[in-house]
Tab-separated table of C-alpha atoms in Angstrom:
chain	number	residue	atom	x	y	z
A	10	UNK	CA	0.000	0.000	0.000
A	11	UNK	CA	0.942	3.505	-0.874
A	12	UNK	CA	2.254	5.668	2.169
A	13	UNK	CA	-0.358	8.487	2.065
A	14	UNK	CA	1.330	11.950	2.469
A	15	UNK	CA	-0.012	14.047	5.087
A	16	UNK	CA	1.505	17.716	6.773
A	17	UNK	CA	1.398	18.057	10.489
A	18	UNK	CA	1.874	21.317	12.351
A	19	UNK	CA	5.112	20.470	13.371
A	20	UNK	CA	6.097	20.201	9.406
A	21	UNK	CA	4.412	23.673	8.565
A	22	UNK	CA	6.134	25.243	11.223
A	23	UNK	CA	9.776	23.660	9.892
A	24	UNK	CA	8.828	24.718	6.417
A	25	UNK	CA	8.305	28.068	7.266
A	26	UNK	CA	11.344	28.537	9.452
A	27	UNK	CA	13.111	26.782	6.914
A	28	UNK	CA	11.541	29.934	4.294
A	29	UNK	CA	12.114	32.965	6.552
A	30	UNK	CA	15.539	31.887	7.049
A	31	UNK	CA	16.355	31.106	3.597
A	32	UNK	CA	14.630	34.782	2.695
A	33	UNK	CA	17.043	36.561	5.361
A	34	UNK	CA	19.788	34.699	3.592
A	35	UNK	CA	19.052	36.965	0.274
A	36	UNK	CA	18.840	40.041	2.025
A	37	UNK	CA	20.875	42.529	0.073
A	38	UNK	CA	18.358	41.332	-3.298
A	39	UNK	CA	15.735	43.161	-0.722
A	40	UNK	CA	18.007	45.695	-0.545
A	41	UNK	CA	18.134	46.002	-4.311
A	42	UNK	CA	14.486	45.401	-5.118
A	43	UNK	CA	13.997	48.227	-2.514
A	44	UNK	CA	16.264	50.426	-4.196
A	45	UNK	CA	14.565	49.822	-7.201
A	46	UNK	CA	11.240	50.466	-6.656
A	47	UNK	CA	12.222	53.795	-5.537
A	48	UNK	CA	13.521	54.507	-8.357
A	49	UNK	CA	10.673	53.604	-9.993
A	50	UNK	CA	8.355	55.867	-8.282
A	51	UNK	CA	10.815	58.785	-9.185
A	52	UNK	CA	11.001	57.982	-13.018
A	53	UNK	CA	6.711	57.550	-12.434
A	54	UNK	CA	6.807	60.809	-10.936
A	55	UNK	CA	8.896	62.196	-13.579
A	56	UNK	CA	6.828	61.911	-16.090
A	57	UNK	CA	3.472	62.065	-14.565
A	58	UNK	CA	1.320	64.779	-15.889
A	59	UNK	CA	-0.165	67.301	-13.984
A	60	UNK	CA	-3.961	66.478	-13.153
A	61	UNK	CA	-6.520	69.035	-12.285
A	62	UNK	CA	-9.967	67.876	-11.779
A	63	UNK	CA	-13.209	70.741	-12.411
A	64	UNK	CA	-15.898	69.290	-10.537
A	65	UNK	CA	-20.097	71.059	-11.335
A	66	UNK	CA	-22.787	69.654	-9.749
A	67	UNK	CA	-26.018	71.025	-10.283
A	68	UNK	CA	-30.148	69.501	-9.642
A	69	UNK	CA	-32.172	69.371	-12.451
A	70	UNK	CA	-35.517	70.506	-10.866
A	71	UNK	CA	-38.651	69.436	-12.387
A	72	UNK	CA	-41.647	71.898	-12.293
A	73	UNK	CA	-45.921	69.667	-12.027
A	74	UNK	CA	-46.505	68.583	-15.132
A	75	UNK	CA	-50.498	69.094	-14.296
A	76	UNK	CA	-51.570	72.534	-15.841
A	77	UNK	CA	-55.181	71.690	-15.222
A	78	UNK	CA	-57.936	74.693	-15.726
A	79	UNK	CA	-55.121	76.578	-17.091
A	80	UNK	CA	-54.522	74.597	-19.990
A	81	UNK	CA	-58.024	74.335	-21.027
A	82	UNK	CA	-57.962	78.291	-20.861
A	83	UNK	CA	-55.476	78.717	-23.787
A	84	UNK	CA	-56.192	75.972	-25.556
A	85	UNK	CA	-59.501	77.885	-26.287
A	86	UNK	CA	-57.880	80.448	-27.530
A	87	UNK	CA	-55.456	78.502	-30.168
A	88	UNK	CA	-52.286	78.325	-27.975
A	89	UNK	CA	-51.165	74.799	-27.809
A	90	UNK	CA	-49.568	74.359	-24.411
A	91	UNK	CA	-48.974	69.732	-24.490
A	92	UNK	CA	-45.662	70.234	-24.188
A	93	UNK	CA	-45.418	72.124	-21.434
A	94	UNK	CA	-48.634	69.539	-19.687
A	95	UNK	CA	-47.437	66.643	-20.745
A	96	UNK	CA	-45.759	64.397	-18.104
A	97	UNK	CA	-42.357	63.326	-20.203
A	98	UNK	CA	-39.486	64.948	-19.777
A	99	UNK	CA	-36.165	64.850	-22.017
A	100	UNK	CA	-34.280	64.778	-19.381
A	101	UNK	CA	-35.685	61.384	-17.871
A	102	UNK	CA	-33.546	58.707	-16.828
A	103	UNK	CA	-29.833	59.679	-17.757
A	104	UNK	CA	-30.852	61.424	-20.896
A	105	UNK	CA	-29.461	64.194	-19.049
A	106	UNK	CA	-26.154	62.265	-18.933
A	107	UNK	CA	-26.041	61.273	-22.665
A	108	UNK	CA	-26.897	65.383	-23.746
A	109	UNK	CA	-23.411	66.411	-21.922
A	110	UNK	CA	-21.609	63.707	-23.464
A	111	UNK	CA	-22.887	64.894	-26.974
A	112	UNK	CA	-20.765	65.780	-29.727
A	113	UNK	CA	-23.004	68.786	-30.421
A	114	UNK	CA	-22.612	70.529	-27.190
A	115	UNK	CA	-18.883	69.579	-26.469
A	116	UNK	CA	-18.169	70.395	-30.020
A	117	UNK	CA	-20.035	74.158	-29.188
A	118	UNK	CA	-17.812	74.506	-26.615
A	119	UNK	CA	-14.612	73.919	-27.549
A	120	UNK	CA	-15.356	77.054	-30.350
A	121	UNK	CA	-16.092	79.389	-27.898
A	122	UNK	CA	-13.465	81.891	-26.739
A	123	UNK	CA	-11.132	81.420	-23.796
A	124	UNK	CA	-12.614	84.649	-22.168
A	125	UNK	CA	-9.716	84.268	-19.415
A	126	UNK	CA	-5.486	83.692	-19.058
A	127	UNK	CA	-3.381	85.146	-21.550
A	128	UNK	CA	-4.857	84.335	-24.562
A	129	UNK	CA	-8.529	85.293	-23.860
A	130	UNK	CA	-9.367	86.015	-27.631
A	131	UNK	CA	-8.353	82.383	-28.407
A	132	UNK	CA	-10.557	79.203	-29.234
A	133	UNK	CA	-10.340	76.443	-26.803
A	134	UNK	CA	-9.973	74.000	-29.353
A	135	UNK	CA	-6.762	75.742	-30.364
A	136	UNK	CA	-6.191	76.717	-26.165
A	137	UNK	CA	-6.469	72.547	-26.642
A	138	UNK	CA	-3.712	71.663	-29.336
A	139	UNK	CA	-1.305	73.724	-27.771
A	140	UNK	CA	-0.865	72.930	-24.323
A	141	UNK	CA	-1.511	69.058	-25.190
A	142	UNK	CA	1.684	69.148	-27.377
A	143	UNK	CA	-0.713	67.865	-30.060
A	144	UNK	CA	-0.171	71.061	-32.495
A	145	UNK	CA	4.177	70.176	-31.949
A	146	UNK	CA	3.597	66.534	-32.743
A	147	UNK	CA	1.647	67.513	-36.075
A	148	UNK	CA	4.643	69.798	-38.023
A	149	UNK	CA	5.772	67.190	-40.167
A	150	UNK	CA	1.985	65.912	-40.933
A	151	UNK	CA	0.714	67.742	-43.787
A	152	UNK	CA	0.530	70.967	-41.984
A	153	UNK	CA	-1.879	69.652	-39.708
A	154	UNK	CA	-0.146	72.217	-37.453
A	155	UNK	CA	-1.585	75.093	-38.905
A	156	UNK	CA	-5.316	74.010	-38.331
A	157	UNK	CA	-6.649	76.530	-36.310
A	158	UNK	CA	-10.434	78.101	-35.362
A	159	UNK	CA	-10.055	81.216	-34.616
A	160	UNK	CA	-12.497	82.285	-37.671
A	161	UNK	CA	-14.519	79.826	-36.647
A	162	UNK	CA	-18.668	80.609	-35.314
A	163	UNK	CA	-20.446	77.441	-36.470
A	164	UNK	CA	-19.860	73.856	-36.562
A	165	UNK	CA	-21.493	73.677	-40.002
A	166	UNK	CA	-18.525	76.289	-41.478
A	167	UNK	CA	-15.930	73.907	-40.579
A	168	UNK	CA	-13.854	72.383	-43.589
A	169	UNK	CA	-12.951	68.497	-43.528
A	170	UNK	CA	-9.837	69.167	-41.985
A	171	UNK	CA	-10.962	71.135	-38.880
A	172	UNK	CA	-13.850	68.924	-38.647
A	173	UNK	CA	-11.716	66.074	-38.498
A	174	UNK	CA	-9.732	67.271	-35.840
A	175	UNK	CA	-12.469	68.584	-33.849
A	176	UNK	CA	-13.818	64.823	-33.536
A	177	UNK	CA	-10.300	63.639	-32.619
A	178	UNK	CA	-10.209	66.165	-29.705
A	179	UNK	CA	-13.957	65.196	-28.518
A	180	UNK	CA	-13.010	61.786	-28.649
A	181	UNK	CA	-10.489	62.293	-26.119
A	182	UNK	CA	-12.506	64.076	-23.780
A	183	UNK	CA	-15.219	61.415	-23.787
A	184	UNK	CA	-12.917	58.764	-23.373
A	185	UNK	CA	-10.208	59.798	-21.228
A	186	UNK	CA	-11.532	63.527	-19.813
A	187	UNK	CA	-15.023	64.040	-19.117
A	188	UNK	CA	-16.709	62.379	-16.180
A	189	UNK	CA	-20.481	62.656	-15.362
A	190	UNK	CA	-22.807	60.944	-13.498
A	191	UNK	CA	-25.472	60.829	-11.203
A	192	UNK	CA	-24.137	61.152	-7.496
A	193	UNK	CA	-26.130	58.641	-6.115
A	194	UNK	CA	-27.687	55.875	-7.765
A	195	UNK	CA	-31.626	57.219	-6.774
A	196	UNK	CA	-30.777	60.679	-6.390
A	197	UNK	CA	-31.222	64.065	-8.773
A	198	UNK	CA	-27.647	65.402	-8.021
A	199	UNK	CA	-25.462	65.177	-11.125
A	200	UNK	CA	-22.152	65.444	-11.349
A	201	UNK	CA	-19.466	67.194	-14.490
A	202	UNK	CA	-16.004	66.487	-14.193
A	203	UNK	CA	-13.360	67.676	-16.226
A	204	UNK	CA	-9.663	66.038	-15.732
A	205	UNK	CA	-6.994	67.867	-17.437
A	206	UNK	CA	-2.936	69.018	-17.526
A	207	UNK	CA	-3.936	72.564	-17.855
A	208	UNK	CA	-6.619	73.891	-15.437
A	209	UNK	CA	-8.031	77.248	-16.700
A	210	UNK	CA	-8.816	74.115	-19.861
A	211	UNK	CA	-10.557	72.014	-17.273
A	212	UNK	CA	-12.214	74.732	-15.150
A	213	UNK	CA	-14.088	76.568	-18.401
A	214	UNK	CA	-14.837	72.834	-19.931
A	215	UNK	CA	-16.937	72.130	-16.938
A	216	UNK	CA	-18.859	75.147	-16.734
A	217	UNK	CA	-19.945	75.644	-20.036
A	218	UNK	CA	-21.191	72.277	-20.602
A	219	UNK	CA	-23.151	72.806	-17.511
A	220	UNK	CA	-24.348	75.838	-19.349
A	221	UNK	CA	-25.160	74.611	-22.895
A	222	UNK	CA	-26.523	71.840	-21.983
A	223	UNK	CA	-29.317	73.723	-19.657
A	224	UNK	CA	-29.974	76.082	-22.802
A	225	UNK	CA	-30.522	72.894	-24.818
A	226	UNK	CA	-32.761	71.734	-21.930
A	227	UNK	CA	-35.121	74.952	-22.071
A	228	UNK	CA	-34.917	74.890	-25.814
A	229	UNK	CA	-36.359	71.371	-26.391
A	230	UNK	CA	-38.505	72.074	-22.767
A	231	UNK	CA	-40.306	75.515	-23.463
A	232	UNK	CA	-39.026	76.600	-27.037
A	233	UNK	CA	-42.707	75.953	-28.692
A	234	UNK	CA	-44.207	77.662	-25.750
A	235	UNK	CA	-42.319	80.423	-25.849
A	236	UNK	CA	-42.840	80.231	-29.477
A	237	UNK	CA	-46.490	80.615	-29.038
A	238	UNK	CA	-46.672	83.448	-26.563
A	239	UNK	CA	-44.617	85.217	-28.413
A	240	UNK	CA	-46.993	85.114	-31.129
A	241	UNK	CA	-49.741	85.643	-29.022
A	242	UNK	CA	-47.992	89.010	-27.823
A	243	UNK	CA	-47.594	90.332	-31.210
A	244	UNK	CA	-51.423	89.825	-31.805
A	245	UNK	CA	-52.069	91.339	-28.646
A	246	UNK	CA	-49.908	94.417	-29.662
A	247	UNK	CA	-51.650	94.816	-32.474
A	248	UNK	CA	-54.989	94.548	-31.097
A	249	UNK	CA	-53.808	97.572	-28.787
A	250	UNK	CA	-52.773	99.943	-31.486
A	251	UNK	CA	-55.614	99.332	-33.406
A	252	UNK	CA	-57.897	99.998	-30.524
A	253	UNK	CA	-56.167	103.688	-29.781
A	254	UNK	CA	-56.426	104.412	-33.218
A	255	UNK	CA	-60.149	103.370	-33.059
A	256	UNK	CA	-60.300	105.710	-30.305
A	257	UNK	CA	-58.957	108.868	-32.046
A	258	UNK	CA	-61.344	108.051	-34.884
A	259	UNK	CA	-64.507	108.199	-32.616
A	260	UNK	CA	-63.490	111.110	-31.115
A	261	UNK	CA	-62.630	112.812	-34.409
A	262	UNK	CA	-66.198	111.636	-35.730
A	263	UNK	CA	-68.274	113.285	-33.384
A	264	UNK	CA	-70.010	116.890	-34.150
A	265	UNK	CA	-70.135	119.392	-32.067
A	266	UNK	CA	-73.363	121.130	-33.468
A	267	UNK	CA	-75.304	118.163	-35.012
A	268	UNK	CA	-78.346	119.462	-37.132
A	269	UNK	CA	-81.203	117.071	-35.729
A	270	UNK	CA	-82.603	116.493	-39.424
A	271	UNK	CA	-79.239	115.212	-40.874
A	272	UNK	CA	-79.260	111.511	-38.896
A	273	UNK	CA	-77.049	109.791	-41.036
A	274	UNK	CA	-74.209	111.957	-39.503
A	275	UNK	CA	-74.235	109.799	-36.360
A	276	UNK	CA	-73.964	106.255	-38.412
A	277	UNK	CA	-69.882	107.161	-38.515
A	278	UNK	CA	-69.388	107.705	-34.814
A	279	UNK	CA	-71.649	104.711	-33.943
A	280	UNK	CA	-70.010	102.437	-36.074
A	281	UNK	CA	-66.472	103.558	-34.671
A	282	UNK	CA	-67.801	103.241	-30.871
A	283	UNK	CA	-69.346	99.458	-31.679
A	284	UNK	CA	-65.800	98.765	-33.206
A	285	UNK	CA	-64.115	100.186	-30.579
A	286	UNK	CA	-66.177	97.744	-28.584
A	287	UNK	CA	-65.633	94.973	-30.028
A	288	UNK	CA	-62.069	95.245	-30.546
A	289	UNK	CA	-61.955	96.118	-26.310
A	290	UNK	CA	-63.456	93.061	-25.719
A	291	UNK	CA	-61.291	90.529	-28.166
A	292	UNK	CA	-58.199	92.468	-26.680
A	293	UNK	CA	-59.210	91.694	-23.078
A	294	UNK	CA	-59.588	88.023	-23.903
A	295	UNK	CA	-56.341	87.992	-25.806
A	296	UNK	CA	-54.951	89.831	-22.852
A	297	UNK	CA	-56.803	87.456	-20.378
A	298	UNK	CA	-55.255	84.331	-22.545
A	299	UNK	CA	-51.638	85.477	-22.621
A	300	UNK	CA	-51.486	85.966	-18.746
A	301	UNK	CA	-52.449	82.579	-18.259
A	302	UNK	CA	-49.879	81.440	-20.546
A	303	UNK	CA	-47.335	82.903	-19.239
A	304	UNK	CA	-48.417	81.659	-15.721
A	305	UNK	CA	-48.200	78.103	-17.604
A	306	UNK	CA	-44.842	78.692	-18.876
A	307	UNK	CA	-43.341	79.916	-15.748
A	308	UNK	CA	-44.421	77.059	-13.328
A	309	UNK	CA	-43.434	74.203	-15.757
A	310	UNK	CA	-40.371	76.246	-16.880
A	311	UNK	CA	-37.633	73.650	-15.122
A	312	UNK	CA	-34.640	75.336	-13.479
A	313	UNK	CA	-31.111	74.046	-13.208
A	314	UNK	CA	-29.975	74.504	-9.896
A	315	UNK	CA	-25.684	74.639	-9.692
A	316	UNK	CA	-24.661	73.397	-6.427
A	317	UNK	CA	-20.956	73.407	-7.104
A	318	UNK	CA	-18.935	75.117	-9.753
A	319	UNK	CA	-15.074	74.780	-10.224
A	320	UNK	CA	-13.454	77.983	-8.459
A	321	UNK	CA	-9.289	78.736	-8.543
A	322	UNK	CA	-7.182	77.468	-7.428
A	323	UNK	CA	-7.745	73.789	-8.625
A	324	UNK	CA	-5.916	71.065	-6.644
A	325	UNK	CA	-3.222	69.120	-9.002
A	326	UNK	CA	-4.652	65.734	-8.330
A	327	UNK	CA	-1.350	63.533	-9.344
A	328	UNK	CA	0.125	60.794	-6.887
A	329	UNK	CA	2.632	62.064	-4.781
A	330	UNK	CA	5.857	60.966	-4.721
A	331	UNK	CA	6.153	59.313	-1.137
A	332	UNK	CA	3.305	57.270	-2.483
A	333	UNK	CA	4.411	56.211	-5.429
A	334	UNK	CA	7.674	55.177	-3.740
A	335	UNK	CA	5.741	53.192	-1.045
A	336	UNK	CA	4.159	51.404	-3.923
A	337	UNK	CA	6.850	50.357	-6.270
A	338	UNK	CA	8.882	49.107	-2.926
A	339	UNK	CA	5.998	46.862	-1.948
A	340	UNK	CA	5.301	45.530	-5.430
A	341	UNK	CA	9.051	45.027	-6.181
A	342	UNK	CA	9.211	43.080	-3.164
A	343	UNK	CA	6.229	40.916	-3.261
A	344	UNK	CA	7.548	39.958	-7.117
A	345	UNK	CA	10.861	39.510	-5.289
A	346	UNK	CA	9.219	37.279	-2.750
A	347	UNK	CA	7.683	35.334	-5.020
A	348	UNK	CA	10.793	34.415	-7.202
A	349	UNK	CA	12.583	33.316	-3.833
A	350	UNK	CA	9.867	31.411	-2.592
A	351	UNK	CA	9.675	29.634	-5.953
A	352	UNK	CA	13.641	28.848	-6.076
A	353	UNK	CA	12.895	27.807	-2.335
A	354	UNK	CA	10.086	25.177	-3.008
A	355	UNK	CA	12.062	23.797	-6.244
A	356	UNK	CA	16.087	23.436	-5.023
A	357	UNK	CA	16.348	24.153	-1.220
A	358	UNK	CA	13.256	22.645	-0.122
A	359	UNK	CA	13.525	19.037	-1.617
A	360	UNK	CA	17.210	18.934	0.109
A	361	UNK	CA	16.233	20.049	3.763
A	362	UNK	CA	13.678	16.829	3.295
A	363	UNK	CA	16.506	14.706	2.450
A	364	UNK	CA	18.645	15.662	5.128
């Protein structure tokens, strides 16, 4: 019968003695791998880029969706007010999320003006390609270097070119800049965050995507209502200066020293008073109807709320040095560890049973 192999305690404990001792044995190669892995974390360090982080959080408040009596008012009127009653909302679920994260908005703000810094007449797309180092890496390209925006107002003016770099730029801030999401799972609180070697960069990315992408939020929210009232101003507007003209004209019509046998003289004046009349009482429903309108729009209008907006200075957020140090030391000597306690098992382990 076959000897069945079993370890007791007392064989652990050997094993292990046997291990620590052989380990003290190779000191100085911990004295080495230590050495190493601080110089490690200084060549990491060396060529870590700076990291600031922009952090925005704002609340996307929600105003009733229930118009009620309201609604029924203008609609009787002609102003169509469903999408300002009706209970969707663009910005359900993390539609919110997928609007900042849109070419079209990130794209609108990268061809806005610095505003700030030295350069505050400058694009931020071409604020971008310079401090990145992509504009020096780009000389011996086709004169890719020279692609600049300066002239630039509107996405749809772009050539092929600047178009094409544009979307090489946004695809590195989706991927590897921008940051947003909801702060907690079931809450309203969103959070924009822009990580970046340049900070005045990272501060005005965060706020003006904030920005635009509220604007596109009361655009697609209110823009018909608006729209509407507008309209219904103008008509109102009109109806007003017509009725003051009306006004003059009755007063212009009447005599003074009306002959009582010519009675036709009164058919002007009493035509411009039942006019005036009428055109009182369509402007004080029109009147009546745009109030309530703009009652409509203003309750369901939402409203961004910021909470937090990036403010100087920003905090570089790259690993220290002691840290990085501490790190490279321990993983340099677990690795080490692990190559002596595989040499152990394999040559000196197999002898000490022997013996």
């Amino acid at each position: 019968m076959e000897k069945e192999e079993y370890y007791s305690i007392n064989n652990i404990s050997r094993i292990t003695r046997l291990l620590i001792s052989f380990l003290i044995t190779k000191w100085w190669l911990f004295i080495i791998a230590i050495i190493l892995g601080i110089c490690i974390g200084f060549g990491i360090s060396s060529i870590q880029k700076p990291k600031y982080e922009a952090v925005s959080t704002f609340v996307l408040e929600e105003k009733s969706a229930g118009a009620g009596g309201l609604a029924g008012l203008a609609s009787q009127f002609g102003l169509d007010i469903g999408g300002m009653s009706s209970g969707g909302s663009i910005f359900a679920g993390d539609n919110i999320l997928d609007i900042l994260r849109s070419r079209k908005i990130i794209q609108k703000v990268l061809l806005s003006k610095v505003g700030e810094g030295n350069k505050p007449e400058q694009v931020l797309a071409d604020y971008f390609l310079d401090y990145s180092g992509w504009r020096k890496k780009w000389t011996t390209e086709g004169g890719l270097n020279k692609i600049n925006y300066k002239d630039i107002r509107h996405i749809d003016s772009l050539n092929l070119w600047q178009d094409s770099v544009l979307n090489i730029i946004y695809d590195y801030i989706i991927e590897k800049s921008l940051y947003a999401d909801r702060l907690n799972k079931k809450g309203t609180i969103i959070k924009v965050q822009i990580t970046e070697s340049d900070p005045l960069f990272a501060k005005l990315m965060t706020k003006r995507l904030v920005d635009e992408a509220g604007k596109l939020y009361l655009d697609i929210k209110t823009g018909t209502s608006t729209a509407n009232i507008n309209k219904m101003q103008r008509r109102a507007d009109s109806l007003l200066a017509l009725l003051n003209s009306k006004s003059y004209s009755v007063a212009a019509s009447q005599m003074l020293d009306l002959n009582p046998g010519i009675r036709t003289a009164t058919v002007p004046t009493e035509i411009g008073t039942r006019d005036k009349t009428v055109l009182a009482t369509v402007y004080s429903e029109v009147t009546k109807n745009l109030e309530a309108s703009k009652l409509i729009l203003s309750q369901q209008t939402p409203i961004i709320q910021i909470l937090d907006k990036p403010e100087w200075p920003l905090v570089d957020k790259r690993t220290k040095l002691l840290k990085l140090c501490l790190i490279s030391v321990v993983a340099t000597t677990l690795i080490l560890v692990f190559i002596l306690g595989i040499q152990f098992i394999v040559l000196t382990l197999p002898k000490s049973n022997e013996s």
